Coordinates of C-alpha atoms in Angstrom, one line a residue:
M1292 CA -4.2 14.8 -10.2
P1293 CA -3.2 13.1 -6.9
L1294 CA -1.2 10.6 -6.9
S1295 CA -3.1 7.8 -5.5
K1296 CA -5.8 8.6 -8.4
I1297 CA -3.0 8.7 -11.2
T1298 CA -1.9 5.2 -9.9
T1299 CA -5.4 3.6 -9.9
S1300 CA -5.9 4.8 -13.6
V1301 CA -2.6 2.9 -14.2
N1302 CA -4.1 0.0 -12.7
N1303 CA -7.1 0.1 -14.6
L1304 CA -5.0 0.7 -18.0
F1305 CA -3.3 -2.6 -17.2
R1306 CA -6.8 -4.6 -16.8
T1307 CA -7.9 -3.2 -20.2
I1308 CA -5.1 -5.0 -21.5
K1309 CA -5.5 -8.4 -19.7
I1310 CA -9.5 -9.1 -19.5
N1311 CA -10.5 -12.6 -18.0
G1312 CA -7.0 -13.7 -17.9
E1313 CA -6.6 -13.8 -21.9
V1314 CA -3.9 -11.4 -23.2
M1315 CA -4.9 -9.0 -25.6
Q1316 CA -3.0 -7.1 -28.4
S1317 CA -2.3 -3.6 -27.6
T1318 CA -1.5 -0.8 -29.5
Y1319 CA 1.7 1.5 -29.6
N1320 CA -1.0 4.1 -28.5
Q1321 CA -2.1 2.1 -25.6
L1322 CA 1.4 1.5 -24.4
T1323 CA 2.1 5.4 -25.1
E1324 CA -0.7 6.3 -22.5
L1325 CA 0.4 3.8 -20.1
V1326 CA 3.9 5.2 -20.1
E1327 CA 2.4 8.8 -19.9
H1328 CA 0.8 7.6 -16.6
H1329 CA 3.8 6.8 -15.2
L1330 CA 5.4 10.0 -16.1
A1331 CA 2.5 11.6 -14.5
V1332 CA 3.3 10.4 -11.2
I1333 CA 6.9 10.8 -11.5
Y1334 CA 7.1 14.3 -12.9
N1335 CA 3.7 15.2 -11.0
D1336 CA 5.0 18.6 -9.6
I1337 CA 7.7 19.1 -12.1
E1338 CA 7.3 21.9 -14.7
L1339 CA 8.4 20.3 -17.6
A1340 CA 9.4 21.5 -20.8
Q1341 CA 8.1 18.7 -23.1
S1342 CA 4.4 17.0 -22.7
Y1343 CA 4.3 13.8 -21.2
Q1344 CA 3.0 12.3 -24.6
E1345 CA 6.3 13.6 -26.0
I1346 CA 8.5 12.3 -23.6
A1347 CA 6.6 8.9 -23.7
H1348 CA 6.9 8.5 -27.6
Q1349 CA 10.8 9.4 -27.2
L1350 CA 11.1 6.6 -24.5
L1351 CA 9.2 4.0 -26.8
D1352 CA 11.3 5.0 -29.7
T1353 CA 14.3 4.7 -27.8
M1354 CA 13.4 0.9 -27.0
G1355 CA 12.4 0.2 -30.3
F1356 CA 8.7 0.5 -30.4
K1357 CA 7.1 1.4 -33.9
E1358 CA 3.9 3.2 -34.4
N1359 CA 0.9 1.1 -35.8
V1360 CA 2.4 -1.8 -34.9
Q1361 CA 0.4 -4.6 -32.8
I1362 CA 2.1 -5.2 -29.2
T1363 CA 1.8 -8.2 -27.2
P1364 CA 1.5 -7.3 -23.6
P1365 CA 3.9 -9.2 -21.1
L1366 CA 2.0 -11.9 -19.1
R1367 CA 1.2 -10.2 -15.8
H1368 CA 1.8 -12.3 -12.4
H1369 CA 4.2 -14.8 -14.8
N1370 CA 7.0 -16.5 -13.4
N1371 CA 10.2 -15.9 -15.4
W1372 CA 12.4 -18.5 -13.1
T1373 CA 11.9 -22.0 -11.9
Q1374 CA 13.8 -24.0 -9.4
E1375 CA 16.5 -24.5 -12.0
D1376 CA 17.9 -21.0 -11.5
A1377 CA 20.9 -19.9 -9.5
V1378 CA 23.0 -17.1 -10.1
L1379 CA 26.7 -16.8 -9.8
I1380 CA 27.8 -13.5 -8.7
T1381 CA 31.3 -12.2 -9.7
Y1382 CA 33.4 -9.4 -10.9
G1383 CA 35.0 -9.7 -14.3
D1384 CA 38.1 -10.1 -12.9
S1385 CA 37.9 -12.2 -9.9
I1386 CA 39.7 -15.0 -12.0
E1387 CA 42.8 -14.0 -14.3
S1388 CA 45.3 -15.6 -16.4
P1389 CA 48.2 -14.1 -17.6
G1390 CA 48.0 -13.2 -21.4
E1391 CA 44.3 -13.3 -21.3
K1392 CA 41.2 -10.9 -21.0
P1393 CA 39.6 -11.5 -17.9
L1394 CA 36.4 -12.1 -19.1
S1395 CA 37.3 -14.6 -21.6
T1396 CA 39.1 -16.7 -18.2
L1397 CA 35.7 -16.0 -16.9
H1398 CA 33.8 -17.6 -19.3
T1399 CA 36.2 -20.9 -19.2
F1400 CA 35.7 -21.3 -15.4
L1401 CA 32.1 -20.8 -15.8
T1402 CA 31.7 -23.4 -18.8
D1403 CA 34.4 -25.6 -16.9
C1404 CA 33.4 -25.5 -13.3
C1405 CA 29.6 -24.3 -13.1
A1406 CA 27.6 -24.8 -16.3
K1407 CA 26.1 -28.4 -14.6
N1408 CA 24.5 -26.6 -11.5
I1409 CA 24.5 -22.7 -12.2
N1410 CA 22.7 -21.2 -15.5
S1411 CA 23.1 -17.7 -14.4
V1412 CA 25.6 -14.9 -13.9
H1413 CA 25.7 -11.6 -12.5
I1414 CA 28.9 -9.6 -13.5
L1415 CA 29.3 -6.7 -11.1
P1416 CA 30.0 -3.5 -13.2
F1417 CA 32.2 -4.2 -16.3
F1418 CA 32.4 -0.5 -17.4
P1419 CA 35.2 2.1 -17.4
Y1420 CA 35.5 3.3 -13.5
S1421 CA 37.3 5.6 -11.4
S1422 CA 36.4 4.1 -7.9
D1423 CA 34.2 2.0 -5.6
D1424 CA 35.4 -1.0 -7.7
G1425 CA 33.1 -0.3 -11.0
F1426 CA 30.2 1.4 -9.1
S1427 CA 31.7 4.9 -9.9
V1428 CA 31.1 4.6 -13.9
I1429 CA 33.0 6.5 -16.2
D1430 CA 31.2 5.4 -19.4
Y1431 CA 28.4 3.2 -19.3
S1432 CA 28.2 2.2 -23.1
S1433 CA 31.5 0.6 -23.1
V1434 CA 33.3 -2.3 -21.4
N1435 CA 36.7 -1.8 -19.4
E1436 CA 39.2 -2.3 -21.9
S1437 CA 41.2 -4.3 -18.9
L1438 CA 38.2 -6.9 -18.8
G1439 CA 37.3 -7.3 -22.6
D1440 CA 34.9 -5.9 -24.8
W1441 CA 31.1 -6.3 -25.9
D1442 CA 31.8 -9.6 -27.7
D1443 CA 33.0 -11.0 -24.5
I1444 CA 29.8 -10.2 -22.7
K1445 CA 27.8 -11.5 -25.5
R1446 CA 29.6 -14.8 -25.7
I1447 CA 28.8 -15.2 -22.0
A1448 CA 25.2 -14.3 -22.6
S1449 CA 25.0 -17.0 -24.7
D1450 CA 25.9 -19.7 -22.4
F1451 CA 24.5 -18.0 -19.1
R1452 CA 21.5 -15.8 -18.1
L1453 CA 23.5 -12.5 -17.7
M1454 CA 22.6 -10.0 -14.9
S1455 CA 24.1 -6.6 -15.0
D1456 CA 24.1 -3.4 -12.7
V1457 CA 22.2 -0.4 -14.0
V1458 CA 24.2 1.8 -11.4
I1459 CA 21.5 4.6 -11.8
N1460 CA 21.8 6.8 -8.5
H1461 CA 24.9 8.4 -9.5
C1462 CA 28.1 8.4 -12.0
S1463 CA 31.7 9.1 -11.7
S1464 CA 33.2 12.9 -11.2
R1465 CA 35.2 11.6 -14.1
S1466 CA 32.6 11.1 -16.5
A1467 CA 32.4 13.1 -19.7
W1468 CA 28.8 14.2 -18.3
F1469 CA 30.3 15.6 -15.2
D1470 CA 33.1 17.5 -17.2
N1471 CA 30.4 18.9 -19.3
F1472 CA 28.6 19.9 -16.2
V1473 CA 31.8 22.0 -14.9
K1474 CA 32.1 23.5 -18.2
G1475 CA 28.3 24.1 -18.6
E1476 CA 27.6 22.9 -22.1
G1477 CA 27.2 19.4 -24.0
P1478 CA 25.5 16.3 -23.0
G1479 CA 25.3 15.9 -19.2
S1480 CA 25.9 19.7 -18.4
D1481 CA 22.2 19.5 -16.8
F1482 CA 21.9 15.8 -15.5
F1483 CA 23.4 16.5 -11.8
F1484 CA 21.6 17.5 -8.6
T1485 CA 22.7 20.1 -6.7
A1486 CA 21.7 21.7 -3.5
S1487 CA 22.6 24.9 -1.2
P1488 CA 24.4 24.0 2.0
D1489 CA 22.0 26.6 3.6
E1490 CA 19.2 24.5 3.0
D1491 CA 17.7 21.9 6.0
L1492 CA 19.0 19.0 4.7
S1493 CA 18.9 17.2 8.1
N1494 CA 16.2 14.5 7.3
V1495 CA 18.4 13.1 4.4
V1496 CA 19.2 9.2 4.9
R1497 CA 22.7 8.3 3.8
P1498 CA 24.6 5.3 4.1
R1499 CA 27.9 7.0 4.5
I1500 CA 29.5 9.7 6.9
S1501 CA 31.3 11.6 4.2
P1502 CA 30.0 15.2 3.8
L1503 CA 26.4 14.9 1.5
L1504 CA 27.5 18.2 -0.6
R1505 CA 30.5 18.5 -3.0
E1506 CA 31.8 21.9 -3.9
T1507 CA 32.6 22.3 -7.3
E1508 CA 33.9 25.3 -9.3
T1509 CA 31.6 25.4 -12.7
A1510 CA 31.6 28.0 -15.3
K1511 CA 28.6 29.4 -13.8
G1512 CA 30.3 29.4 -10.4
I1513 CA 30.3 27.6 -7.2
E1514 CA 27.9 24.2 -7.3
H1515 CA 27.0 22.0 -4.3
V1516 CA 26.9 18.6 -6.0
W1517 CA 24.9 16.1 -4.1
C1518 CA 26.9 13.0 -3.3
T1519 CA 24.9 10.3 -1.5
F1520 CA 27.9 7.9 -1.3
S1521 CA 31.3 9.6 -2.2
H1522 CA 32.6 12.8 -3.6
D1523 CA 33.6 10.4 -6.5
Q1524 CA 30.0 9.6 -7.1
V1525 CA 28.0 12.3 -8.1
D1526 CA 24.1 11.9 -8.0
F1527 CA 21.8 12.3 -10.8
D1528 CA 18.9 14.8 -11.5
F1529 CA 15.8 12.9 -12.2
R1530 CA 14.0 15.7 -12.1
N1531 CA 15.1 16.2 -15.7
P1532 CA 13.7 13.9 -18.2
K1533 CA 16.8 13.6 -20.2
V1534 CA 18.4 12.0 -17.5
L1535 CA 15.6 9.2 -17.7
Q1536 CA 15.7 9.2 -21.4
T1537 CA 19.5 8.6 -21.2
F1538 CA 19.0 5.5 -18.8
V1539 CA 16.4 4.2 -21.2
S1540 CA 18.9 4.2 -24.1
I1541 CA 21.4 2.4 -22.0
I1542 CA 18.9 -0.3 -20.9
R1543 CA 18.2 -0.6 -24.6
Q1544 CA 22.1 -1.2 -25.2
Y1545 CA 22.4 -3.9 -22.8
L1546 CA 19.6 -5.7 -23.6
D1547 CA 20.8 -5.8 -27.3
N1548 CA 24.0 -7.3 -26.2
G1549 CA 22.1 -10.1 -24.1
V1550 CA 21.4 -8.7 -20.3
R1551 CA 18.2 -10.3 -19.3
I1552 CA 18.4 -9.4 -15.6
F1553 CA 18.9 -5.7 -14.5
R1554 CA 20.2 -4.7 -11.2
L1555 CA 19.0 -1.3 -10.3
D1556 CA 21.9 -0.3 -8.2
A1557 CA 21.3 2.0 -4.9
V1558 CA 17.9 2.8 -6.7
A1559 CA 16.4 4.0 -3.4
F1560 CA 17.9 7.0 -3.4
L1561 CA 17.1 8.1 -7.1
W1562 CA 14.5 11.0 -6.3
K1563 CA 15.3 13.7 -4.1
K1564 CA 13.2 16.4 -2.5
I1565 CA 14.8 18.8 -0.3
G1566 CA 12.7 18.8 3.3
T1567 CA 12.5 14.9 2.9
S1568 CA 14.5 11.8 3.7
C1569 CA 15.3 11.6 -0.1
I1570 CA 15.0 7.8 0.1
N1571 CA 11.9 5.5 -1.0
L1572 CA 10.2 8.8 -2.5
E1573 CA 7.0 7.8 -4.6
Q1574 CA 8.7 9.0 -7.9
T1575 CA 11.4 6.6 -7.2
H1576 CA 8.9 3.3 -7.0
E1577 CA 7.2 5.0 -10.0
A1578 CA 10.4 5.2 -12.0
V1579 CA 11.1 1.4 -11.3
R1580 CA 7.3 1.1 -12.5
L1581 CA 8.0 2.7 -15.6
L1582 CA 11.2 0.8 -16.2
R1583 CA 9.7 -2.5 -16.0
T1584 CA 6.6 -1.6 -18.3
L1585 CA 9.2 -0.6 -20.9
I1586 CA 11.9 -3.4 -20.1
E1587 CA 9.1 -6.5 -20.2
Y1588 CA 7.1 -5.0 -23.3
A1589 CA 10.4 -5.0 -25.0
Q1590 CA 11.8 -8.5 -23.3
P1591 CA 9.3 -10.5 -21.9
D1592 CA 11.5 -12.8 -20.0
A1593 CA 13.8 -10.0 -18.9
I1594 CA 13.5 -9.0 -15.1
I1595 CA 14.6 -6.2 -12.8
I1596 CA 16.0 -6.5 -9.2
T1597 CA 16.4 -3.8 -7.2
E1598 CA 19.3 -3.2 -4.9
T1599 CA 17.9 -1.7 -1.7
N1600 CA 20.0 -2.1 1.3
I1601 CA 17.5 -0.7 3.7
P1602 CA 15.2 -1.9 6.6
N1603 CA 13.1 -5.1 5.7
R1604 CA 9.7 -3.4 5.8
E1605 CA 11.1 -0.7 3.2
N1606 CA 12.7 -3.0 0.8
L1607 CA 9.5 -5.3 0.8
A1608 CA 7.6 -2.4 -0.8
Y1609 CA 9.8 -2.5 -4.0
L1610 CA 7.9 -5.6 -4.9
G1611 CA 4.8 -3.3 -5.3
N1612 CA 1.8 -4.9 -6.5
A1613 CA 3.6 -7.2 -8.6
N1614 CA 4.0 -4.2 -10.9
E1615 CA 7.5 -3.0 -9.7
A1616 CA 10.4 -5.1 -9.1
H1617 CA 10.5 -8.8 -10.3
A1618 CA 12.9 -9.5 -7.3
I1619 CA 14.2 -7.4 -4.3
Y1620 CA 17.6 -8.7 -2.6
N1621 CA 16.6 -10.4 0.8
F1622 CA 19.1 -8.2 2.5
S1623 CA 17.9 -9.3 6.0
L1624 CA 19.0 -13.0 5.4
P1625 CA 22.6 -12.6 5.6
P1626 CA 22.9 -10.8 9.1
L1627 CA 20.3 -13.0 10.4
L1628 CA 21.7 -16.3 9.1
V1629 CA 25.1 -15.5 10.3
N1630 CA 23.6 -14.5 13.8
T1631 CA 21.9 -17.8 14.0
L1632 CA 24.9 -19.9 13.4
I1633 CA 27.6 -17.9 15.6
T1634 CA 25.0 -17.9 18.4
G1635 CA 23.3 -21.5 18.2
D1636 CA 19.8 -19.9 18.3
C1637 CA 17.3 -19.3 15.2
H1638 CA 14.7 -17.4 17.2
Y1639 CA 15.6 -14.0 15.5
L1640 CA 15.7 -16.0 12.0
K1641 CA 12.7 -18.0 12.5
S1642 CA 10.6 -14.7 13.7
W1643 CA 11.8 -12.9 10.7
L1644 CA 10.9 -15.8 8.3
M1645 CA 7.2 -15.7 9.9
S1646 CA 6.7 -12.2 9.0
M1647 CA 7.8 -12.5 5.2
P1648 CA 4.9 -12.2 3.3
P1649 CA 5.0 -15.1 0.3
A1650 CA 5.7 -13.3 -3.1
Q1651 CA 3.0 -13.0 -5.4
N1652 CA 3.4 -14.8 -8.8
G1653 CA 5.2 -12.4 -11.3
T1654 CA 7.8 -11.6 -8.0
T1655 CA 10.2 -13.5 -6.0
Y1656 CA 13.0 -13.0 -3.4
F1657 CA 16.7 -12.8 -4.5
N1658 CA 18.2 -14.8 -1.6
F1659 CA 21.9 -14.2 -1.0
I1660 CA 24.5 -14.5 1.9
A1661 CA 27.6 -13.1 0.7
S1662 CA 28.3 -10.6 -1.9
H1663 CA 31.1 -8.0 -3.5
D1664 CA 30.2 -5.8 -0.4
G1665 CA 29.6 -6.6 3.4
I1666 CA 26.9 -8.1 5.5
G1667 CA 24.7 -5.1 5.9
L1668 CA 23.3 -4.4 9.2
R1669 CA 20.8 -1.9 8.4
P1670 CA 18.3 -4.6 7.2
A1671 CA 18.6 -6.1 10.6
E1672 CA 17.6 -3.1 12.3
G1673 CA 14.2 -3.8 13.9
L1674 CA 15.0 -7.4 13.7
L1675 CA 18.0 -8.1 16.1
E1676 CA 18.4 -6.4 19.2
D1677 CA 21.1 -3.9 19.6
E1678 CA 22.7 -6.0 22.0
E1679 CA 22.7 -8.8 19.5
L1680 CA 23.9 -6.6 16.9
T1681 CA 26.9 -5.8 19.0
V1682 CA 27.5 -9.3 20.0
L1683 CA 27.7 -10.0 15.8
V1684 CA 29.9 -7.3 15.3
N1685 CA 32.2 -8.0 18.0
T1686 CA 32.6 -11.9 16.7
M1687 CA 33.0 -11.0 13.1
Q1688 CA 35.8 -8.7 14.3
N1689 CA 37.4 -11.5 16.1
F1690 CA 37.3 -13.6 13.2
G1691 CA 39.7 -10.8 11.2
G1692 CA 36.4 -8.9 10.0
R1693 CA 36.5 -5.1 9.4
I1694 CA 33.4 -2.7 10.2
S1695 CA 31.8 0.2 7.9
W1696 CA 30.4 2.8 9.7
R1697 CA 27.5 5.4 8.9
A1698 CA 26.3 8.3 10.7
S1699 CA 23.2 7.7 12.8
E1700 CA 19.9 9.9 13.1
N1701 CA 21.3 11.9 16.2
G1702 CA 24.7 12.1 14.4
Q1703 CA 26.8 9.3 16.2
Q1704 CA 28.9 6.7 14.1
K1705 CA 26.9 3.4 13.7
A1706 CA 27.9 0.0 12.2
Y1707 CA 26.7 -0.2 8.7
E1708 CA 28.2 -3.0 7.4
I1709 CA 30.7 -6.2 8.3
N1710 CA 33.4 -6.7 5.8
I1711 CA 34.3 -10.3 6.0
A1712 CA 34.9 -13.4 3.6
L1713 CA 31.8 -15.5 4.6
Y1714 CA 34.0 -18.7 5.0
D1715 CA 36.0 -16.9 7.7
A1716 CA 32.7 -15.5 9.4
L1717 CA 31.7 -18.9 10.1
Q1718 CA 34.5 -20.6 11.3
G1719 CA 33.5 -20.7 14.9
T1720 CA 30.8 -19.0 17.0
T1721 CA 30.7 -16.5 19.7
K1722 CA 32.8 -18.8 21.8
G1723 CA 35.5 -18.7 19.4
T1724 CA 36.8 -20.8 16.4
D1725 CA 36.0 -24.2 16.4
K1726 CA 36.5 -27.4 14.3
W1727 CA 33.0 -27.3 12.7
G1728 CA 33.6 -24.4 10.1
F1729 CA 33.0 -26.5 6.8
Q1730 CA 30.0 -27.7 8.3
R1731 CA 28.4 -24.5 9.6
F1732 CA 29.3 -22.8 6.1
M1733 CA 27.4 -25.3 4.2
C1734 CA 24.7 -25.5 6.8
A1735 CA 24.1 -21.7 5.8
H1736 CA 24.3 -22.8 2.1
A1737 CA 21.6 -25.6 2.4
I1738 CA 19.5 -23.1 4.2
M1739 CA 19.3 -20.4 1.7
L1740 CA 19.1 -23.1 -1.0
G1741 CA 16.0 -24.4 0.4
L1742 CA 14.1 -21.2 1.0
E1743 CA 11.5 -19.2 -1.2
G1744 CA 13.2 -17.6 -3.9
I1745 CA 16.2 -17.6 -6.6
P1746 CA 19.4 -18.3 -4.8
G1747 CA 22.7 -16.2 -5.7
I1748 CA 25.8 -17.4 -4.7
Y1749 CA 29.2 -15.1 -4.6
I1750 CA 32.1 -16.6 -6.3
H1751 CA 34.2 -16.4 -3.2
S1752 CA 31.5 -18.6 -1.4
L1753 CA 31.5 -20.9 -3.9
L1754 CA 35.5 -20.9 -4.1
A1755 CA 35.7 -20.8 0.0
T1756 CA 37.9 -17.9 -0.1
S1757 CA 39.3 -16.3 3.0
N1758 CA 39.8 -13.0 4.1
D1759 CA 42.4 -11.0 2.0
Y1760 CA 44.2 -8.5 4.1
E1761 CA 46.7 -7.8 1.3
R1762 CA 44.1 -6.3 -0.7
V1763 CA 42.7 -4.2 2.4
K1764 CA 46.1 -2.8 2.9
N1765 CA 46.7 -2.1 -0.6
T1766 CA 43.3 -0.5 -1.6
S1767 CA 42.7 0.9 2.2
H1768 CA 38.9 -0.3 1.9
N1769 CA 37.4 -2.7 4.0
R1770 CA 35.2 -4.2 1.3
A1771 CA 38.7 -5.2 -0.5
I1772 CA 38.9 -8.1 2.0
N1773 CA 36.1 -10.1 0.2
R1774 CA 37.2 -9.1 -3.3
H1775 CA 40.1 -11.7 -3.8
K1776 CA 41.5 -12.0 -7.2
W1777 CA 42.5 -15.6 -8.2
Q1778 CA 44.9 -16.6 -10.8
Y1779 CA 43.4 -19.3 -12.6
D1780 CA 46.3 -22.0 -12.6
T1781 CA 46.6 -21.3 -8.9
L1782 CA 42.8 -21.9 -8.7
K1783 CA 42.8 -25.0 -10.4
E1784 CA 45.6 -26.2 -8.5
Q1785 CA 43.9 -26.0 -5.3
L1786 CA 40.2 -27.1 -6.7
D1787 CA 41.9 -30.5 -8.1
S1788 CA 43.3 -30.8 -4.4
P1789 CA 41.1 -33.1 -2.6
Y1790 CA 42.4 -31.9 0.8
S1791 CA 41.7 -28.0 0.3
Q1792 CA 38.7 -26.0 1.3
H1793 CA 38.3 -24.6 -2.2
H1794 CA 37.8 -28.3 -3.6
R1795 CA 35.4 -29.7 -0.9
V1796 CA 33.2 -26.4 -0.9
L1797 CA 33.1 -26.2 -4.6
N1798 CA 32.0 -30.2 -4.6
A1799 CA 29.6 -29.8 -1.9
M1800 CA 27.9 -26.9 -3.3
G1801 CA 27.8 -28.6 -6.4
D1802 CA 25.8 -31.7 -5.0
L1803 CA 23.3 -29.2 -3.3
L1804 CA 22.5 -27.6 -6.4
T1805 CA 22.6 -30.8 -8.5
I1806 CA 19.7 -31.9 -5.8
R1807 CA 17.9 -28.4 -5.7
R1808 CA 17.2 -28.1 -9.5
Q1809 CA 15.5 -31.5 -9.6
Q1810 CA 12.9 -30.6 -6.9
V1811 CA 9.6 -28.9 -8.1
A1812 CA 9.1 -28.1 -4.4
F1813 CA 11.9 -25.7 -4.7
H1814 CA 10.4 -23.6 -7.1
P1815 CA 10.8 -19.9 -6.0
N1816 CA 7.1 -19.2 -5.7
A1817 CA 6.6 -22.7 -3.9
T1818 CA 4.7 -22.6 -0.6
Q1819 CA 6.9 -21.9 2.1
F1820 CA 5.9 -22.3 6.3
T1821 CA 7.9 -21.8 9.0
L1822 CA 8.3 -25.0 11.5
Q1823 CA 8.1 -24.6 15.3
L1824 CA 11.3 -27.1 16.1
G1825 CA 12.8 -25.2 19.2
S1826 CA 16.0 -22.9 19.1
K1827 CA 18.5 -25.1 17.7
I1828 CA 16.4 -26.6 15.0
F1829 CA 15.8 -24.1 12.0
G1830 CA 12.9 -25.6 10.1
F1831 CA 10.5 -24.8 7.2
W1832 CA 8.2 -26.8 4.7
R1833 CA 7.9 -26.2 1.0
Q1834 CA 5.4 -27.6 -1.1
S1835 CA 5.4 -27.6 -5.1
I1836 CA 3.0 -25.5 -6.9
D1837 CA 1.0 -28.7 -7.7
R1838 CA 1.0 -30.0 -4.2
R1839 CA 2.3 -33.3 -5.1
Q1840 CA 6.1 -32.6 -3.5
S1841 CA 6.8 -31.6 0.0
I1842 CA 10.0 -31.0 1.6
F1843 CA 10.8 -30.6 4.9
C1844 CA 14.3 -28.6 5.4
L1845 CA 15.7 -29.3 8.6
S1846 CA 19.0 -27.9 9.8
N1847 CA 20.7 -28.2 13.2
I1848 CA 22.1 -24.7 13.7
C1849 CA 24.3 -25.6 17.0
D1850 CA 27.6 -27.5 17.7
E1851 CA 25.9 -30.4 19.6
I1852 CA 23.8 -33.5 18.3
Q1853 CA 20.1 -32.5 18.0
E1854 CA 16.8 -34.9 18.2
V1855 CA 13.7 -34.0 16.0
H1856 CA 10.6 -35.7 17.1
L1857 CA 8.8 -36.8 13.5
S1858 CA 5.7 -35.9 15.4
D1859 CA 6.6 -32.4 15.1
I1860 CA 6.7 -32.5 11.5
N1861 CA 3.7 -34.4 10.5
L1862 CA 5.0 -36.8 7.9
V1863 CA 2.2 -38.4 5.8
G1864 CA 2.0 -41.8 6.6
T1865 CA 1.0 -43.2 3.3
D1866 CA 4.0 -41.7 1.5
E1867 CA 7.6 -42.9 1.3
W1868 CA 10.2 -40.2 2.7
I1869 CA 13.9 -39.7 1.7
D1870 CA 16.5 -37.4 2.6
L1871 CA 17.6 -36.1 -0.4
I1872 CA 21.1 -34.9 0.6
T1873 CA 22.2 -38.4 2.3
K1874 CA 19.9 -40.6 0.2
Q1875 CA 18.9 -42.3 3.3
P1876 CA 15.0 -43.3 3.8
I1877 CA 13.0 -41.7 6.7
Y1878 CA 10.3 -43.7 8.0
A1879 CA 7.2 -42.1 9.3
T1880 CA 6.8 -44.6 12.1
D1881 CA 9.9 -43.9 13.5
C1882 CA 9.9 -41.8 17.0
S1883 CA 12.7 -39.2 15.9
I1884 CA 16.0 -38.5 14.0
E1885 CA 19.1 -37.2 14.9
L1886 CA 21.1 -34.5 13.0
A1887 CA 24.7 -34.0 13.7
P1888 CA 26.3 -30.6 14.4
Y1889 CA 25.4 -28.3 11.6
Q1890 CA 24.0 -31.0 9.5
T1891 CA 21.0 -30.0 7.1
M1892 CA 18.2 -32.6 6.1
W1893 CA 16.1 -32.3 3.0
I1894 CA 13.4 -34.8 3.7
S1895 CA 10.9 -35.5 0.8
N1896 CA 8.1 -37.6 -0.4
L1897 CA 8.9 -40.0 -3.2
P1898 CA 6.3 -40.3 -6.3
K1899 CA 3.5 -42.4 -5.7
R1900 CA 4.3 -45.9 -7.7

């Protein structure tokens, strides 16, 4: 059956489960049929030893569904998030204390410093690993002993909504699965994708410049194993349904240990087909749809976020028709926002925001401007001109940043990622460092916190951590520059000092988060429109879903005072208005307002008396 007809059939089946807006009770058999349809798309041109029905039953059994039991389908187009949600992104050992498990120290920090304003935490891979700071997983079923154990994970999950990585494209070459592949027997022996170096692989899209195939001596002879990222990260072969079944069991285990947000790492590369680009293939999209079906039927408040560091248009496709990822990383935001603040011109950021479709209910954006990785440049392709990208790269290098490279279509090296701590990245402009670093840094976060979507704040942004050159030297990895490890006693001293950048930023960030979580117009799915206020003022308007609250978000993105004419934003004269950040009233009868360099105003109407 053609893929288009199978997809239509899946959508029709969803409609039988929800009729006229009323959720009906679904039987095990109906859910089985839905999963079968997903499998039919994924394995459409693969000859399988089992029927789709047999595989579907195995998947449902793994997720804990029982036959002859009524199942309540999840609410479609339902938002499992509000303006109160904010996610802290951190490694399990970003903060350490002597003699204490890092996950325990992290829990203490979260409770003491974050609980008032942050309700969710993304703990980056906390499993045993061999490289890539956790993203080359040796064992998916256990917690890295150097961090703690599952009890520590569950304690954090009991106080914060827990987000975990599912490193689904590849695993470590030191895993038991890959050992069995080499031996040719046991679990994992048929889990990995191989190809011949004689095949035409010229169309394959890669984020790295290392050779794609790893020559490996096995019991069956020389095999060439597919490695999208590095030769220590060997790619799975999802043409084998046992790989899918294994990851469903991993997801079930994570649910049982309190995980409620699943980050599908590097999922765009999941399905490989010789002769294609091997990225964003239809089978990959359908695999995400299948995982969404299984996860939200098993745990209705759980969500999937796809990590697809690719051009913007391709990234948007992972939202599907509110039937794929619940959220996607807004990968274009970091390079565009940093570019805006170092050039003092919001043209490109504004054009991008105007082009972004509002997320359907049941989907949203995951906004971030810093992470454990760097500032990805592929998501800026087609949005920033080559000249702008060159200026951005050169400016970041002047501020101590490093550049990671990839091979372009014509075989030349191309900048793939800027590696730099965000606090240092915003300490100046294209003209050099200046006195506005703190204001510029907070302006970036005020813009992000106001935008449609759920905000994710990297721990080293929350703490205003600077470039860690020592870690780069010790690890020889560029990304280590923004993966500092704090000693908790040292950190507490800095946070207690009113003169430190760390104290100043943590308090200012807390103030913005406190304001944000109280505004219904900042709901991730509230209406958003881009304002036309010239190149120096970046502005957008948010309106609550019930239309009772409006917020005009205005940011001066340059180092000179800027004037905004109130006639340009049309404040309703019958409403009272206030800047939520300064608490100063704004009068619709005034002609204009002034914004200091890098100042943000959140101008909101007040409830009618």
